[in-house]
């Protein structure tokens, strides 16, 4: 389909719009499944982040594989992700809930008692969080939640790694 529509001037635009609608619906559906299992006010941050990242990963692969990394499809993916990351059933009317859940997940990863803290995958997990951070509309809210959690980790001496903390701070500062 892509190869055929690419030959026509403006032929890809309807396909981009459908792809964007599909990604948005998939993201909203994934969050809705989480909420069905529990209470919207008591969402597990890890499950929330994992659900959002899985939708992004699948559709990012589709952009790369099926749409040959075409910039218009990458932009449609970003727009859809921005929509379902910031406005979904878990966030309700709150513009800060998604930032809070993502910051809580980062906090759990960066604690000493986290099993992943000893593994090399911690850096990969933090990089995946940065994918969601990129799509947050209010990055300052995330940074406020993250800074609060960071200060608590440092005061109580439960930070897993100074290098990981420094990496996270530099990534959020550079992306924000």
Short mmCIF file of C-alpha atoms in Angstrom, two decimals:
data_model
loop_
_atom_site.label_atom_id
_atom_site.label_comp_id
_atom_site.label_asym_id
_atom_site.label_seq_id
_atom_site.Cartn_x
_atom_site.Cartn_y
_atom_site.Cartn_z
CA UNK A 1 0.00 0.00 0.00
CA UNK A 2 2.79 2.39 1.00
CA UNK A 3 4.72 1.78 -2.23
CA UNK A 4 1.63 2.47 -4.34
CA UNK A 5 0.55 5.61 -2.51
CA UNK A 6 4.09 6.99 -2.41
CA UNK A 7 3.96 7.40 -6.19
CA UNK A 8 0.99 9.78 -6.01
CA UNK A 9 1.42 13.42 -4.98
CA UNK A 10 -0.08 13.76 -1.48
CA UNK A 11 -1.01 10.07 -1.70
CA UNK A 12 0.55 9.24 1.66
CA UNK A 13 -1.34 11.84 3.67
CA UNK A 14 -4.54 9.79 4.15
CA UNK A 15 -2.40 6.79 5.17
CA UNK A 16 -0.48 8.95 7.67
CA UNK A 17 -3.74 10.15 9.21
CA UNK A 18 -5.07 6.59 9.51
CA UNK A 19 -1.78 5.45 11.02
CA UNK A 20 -1.91 8.30 13.56
CA UNK A 21 -5.51 7.40 14.49
CA UNK A 22 -4.53 3.75 14.83
CA UNK A 23 -1.56 4.50 17.13
CA UNK A 24 -3.64 6.85 19.27
CA UNK A 25 -6.44 4.27 19.60
CA UNK A 26 -3.94 1.53 20.46
CA UNK A 27 -2.33 3.70 23.15
CA UNK A 28 -5.64 4.69 24.68
CA UNK A 29 -6.78 1.07 24.53
CA UNK A 30 -3.65 -0.17 26.32
CA UNK A 31 -4.16 2.33 29.15
CA UNK A 32 -7.87 1.46 29.34
CA UNK A 33 -6.96 -2.23 29.83
CA UNK A 34 -4.76 -1.22 32.78
CA UNK A 35 -7.57 0.76 34.34
CA UNK A 36 -10.09 -2.06 33.88
CA UNK A 37 -7.87 -4.24 36.06
CA UNK A 38 -7.84 -1.69 38.89
CA UNK A 39 -8.65 1.85 39.99
CA UNK A 40 -7.82 4.87 37.82
CA UNK A 41 -6.49 6.72 40.86
CA UNK A 42 -4.19 3.83 41.81
CA UNK A 43 -2.35 2.97 38.58
CA UNK A 44 0.87 0.96 38.88
CA UNK A 45 3.61 3.24 37.43
CA UNK A 46 5.62 0.32 36.01
CA UNK A 47 2.61 -1.21 34.25
CA UNK A 48 1.62 2.23 32.93
CA UNK A 49 5.08 3.00 31.55
CA UNK A 50 5.46 -0.52 30.11
CA UNK A 51 2.10 -0.27 28.33
CA UNK A 52 2.95 3.10 26.77
CA UNK A 53 6.43 1.94 25.74
CA UNK A 54 5.09 -1.26 24.17
CA UNK A 55 2.70 0.70 21.95
CA UNK A 56 5.51 3.08 20.98
CA UNK A 57 7.93 0.21 20.27
CA UNK A 58 5.50 -1.72 18.05
CA UNK A 59 4.54 1.31 16.02
CA UNK A 60 8.07 2.63 15.79
CA UNK A 61 9.06 -0.71 14.26
CA UNK A 62 6.17 -0.33 11.81
CA UNK A 63 7.42 3.11 10.77
CA UNK A 64 10.91 1.72 10.23
CA UNK A 65 9.94 -1.54 8.53
CA UNK A 66 6.77 -0.75 6.58
CA UNK A 67 7.10 2.97 5.94
CA UNK A 68 10.89 3.03 5.44
CA UNK A 69 11.35 5.56 8.28
CA UNK A 70 9.58 8.21 6.20
CA UNK A 71 9.56 11.50 8.14
CA UNK A 72 5.81 12.06 7.78
CA UNK A 73 5.02 8.72 9.45
CA UNK A 74 7.56 9.38 12.19
CA UNK A 75 5.82 12.72 12.81
CA UNK A 76 2.42 10.99 12.88
CA UNK A 77 3.78 8.50 15.43
CA UNK A 78 5.12 11.33 17.59
CA UNK A 79 1.85 13.25 17.41
CA UNK A 80 -0.22 10.18 18.35
CA UNK A 81 2.15 9.29 21.20
CA UNK A 82 2.01 12.84 22.54
CA UNK A 83 -1.76 12.54 22.56
CA UNK A 84 -2.09 9.18 24.36
CA UNK A 85 0.78 9.84 26.79
CA UNK A 86 -0.74 13.12 27.98
CA UNK A 87 -4.48 12.51 27.65
CA UNK A 88 -5.79 9.09 28.57
CA UNK A 89 -8.16 7.47 31.03
CA UNK A 90 -5.44 7.19 33.72
CA UNK A 91 -4.70 10.92 33.58
CA UNK A 92 -8.35 11.95 33.54
CA UNK A 93 -8.54 15.73 33.58
CA UNK A 94 -5.14 16.08 35.26
CA UNK A 95 -2.33 17.42 33.11
CA UNK A 96 0.27 16.20 35.64
CA UNK A 97 -0.70 12.55 36.23
CA UNK A 98 1.32 11.07 33.36
CA UNK A 99 4.42 13.03 34.40
CA UNK A 100 3.93 11.84 37.97
CA UNK A 101 3.58 8.17 37.00
CA UNK A 102 6.65 8.27 34.76
CA UNK A 103 8.69 10.00 37.50
CA UNK A 104 7.53 7.37 40.04
CA UNK A 105 8.67 4.62 37.72
CA UNK A 106 12.07 6.30 37.28
CA UNK A 107 12.30 6.58 41.07
CA UNK A 108 11.64 2.85 41.48
CA UNK A 109 14.34 2.05 38.92
CA UNK A 110 16.91 4.27 40.61
CA UNK A 111 16.49 2.85 44.12
CA UNK A 112 19.03 0.47 45.64
CA UNK A 113 16.43 -2.20 46.31
CA UNK A 114 15.61 -2.43 42.60
CA UNK A 115 16.85 -5.74 41.15
CA UNK A 116 17.61 -4.06 37.84
CA UNK A 117 19.99 -1.64 39.56
CA UNK A 118 22.70 -4.30 39.60
CA UNK A 119 22.15 -5.18 35.96
CA UNK A 120 23.40 -3.33 32.90
CA UNK A 121 19.82 -2.90 31.69
CA UNK A 122 19.22 -0.01 34.09
CA UNK A 123 20.64 2.43 31.55
CA UNK A 124 18.40 0.93 28.84
CA UNK A 125 15.35 1.25 31.10
CA UNK A 126 16.18 4.89 31.79
CA UNK A 127 16.64 5.53 28.06
CA UNK A 128 13.18 4.05 27.43
CA UNK A 129 11.76 6.46 30.03
CA UNK A 130 13.33 9.27 28.01
CA UNK A 131 11.20 8.18 25.03
CA UNK A 132 8.09 8.98 27.08
CA UNK A 133 9.69 12.13 28.50
CA UNK A 134 10.11 13.37 24.92
CA UNK A 135 6.34 13.09 24.43
CA UNK A 136 5.32 14.82 27.66
CA UNK A 137 3.75 18.22 27.07
CA UNK A 138 4.70 19.59 30.48
CA UNK A 139 8.28 18.47 31.03
CA UNK A 140 8.69 20.87 33.96
CA UNK A 141 6.13 18.87 35.96
CA UNK A 142 8.11 15.66 35.37
CA UNK A 143 11.31 17.41 36.41
CA UNK A 144 9.64 18.67 39.60
CA UNK A 145 8.41 15.18 40.53
CA UNK A 146 11.76 13.67 39.58
CA UNK A 147 13.73 16.24 41.60
CA UNK A 148 11.56 15.63 44.67
CA UNK A 149 12.09 11.87 44.39
CA UNK A 150 15.82 12.36 43.75
CA UNK A 151 16.25 14.49 46.86
CA UNK A 152 14.49 11.82 48.96
CA UNK A 153 16.71 9.09 47.49
CA UNK A 154 19.85 11.10 48.23
CA UNK A 155 18.79 12.09 51.77
CA UNK A 156 17.92 8.51 52.69
CA UNK A 157 20.94 7.05 50.90
CA UNK A 158 18.91 4.70 48.71
CA UNK A 159 20.12 5.83 45.30
CA UNK A 160 21.34 2.87 43.24
CA UNK A 161 23.99 4.64 41.20
CA UNK A 162 25.44 8.14 41.05
CA UNK A 163 26.24 7.61 37.36
CA UNK A 164 22.64 6.69 36.56
CA UNK A 165 21.37 9.70 38.51
CA UNK A 166 23.77 12.00 36.64
CA UNK A 167 22.77 10.46 33.31
CA UNK A 168 19.08 10.94 34.03
CA UNK A 169 19.60 14.56 35.11
CA UNK A 170 21.62 15.39 32.02
CA UNK A 171 19.08 13.66 29.73
CA UNK A 172 16.08 15.49 31.20
CA UNK A 173 17.96 18.78 31.12
CA UNK A 174 19.03 18.30 27.51
CA UNK A 175 15.57 17.20 26.35
CA UNK A 176 13.58 19.75 28.32
#
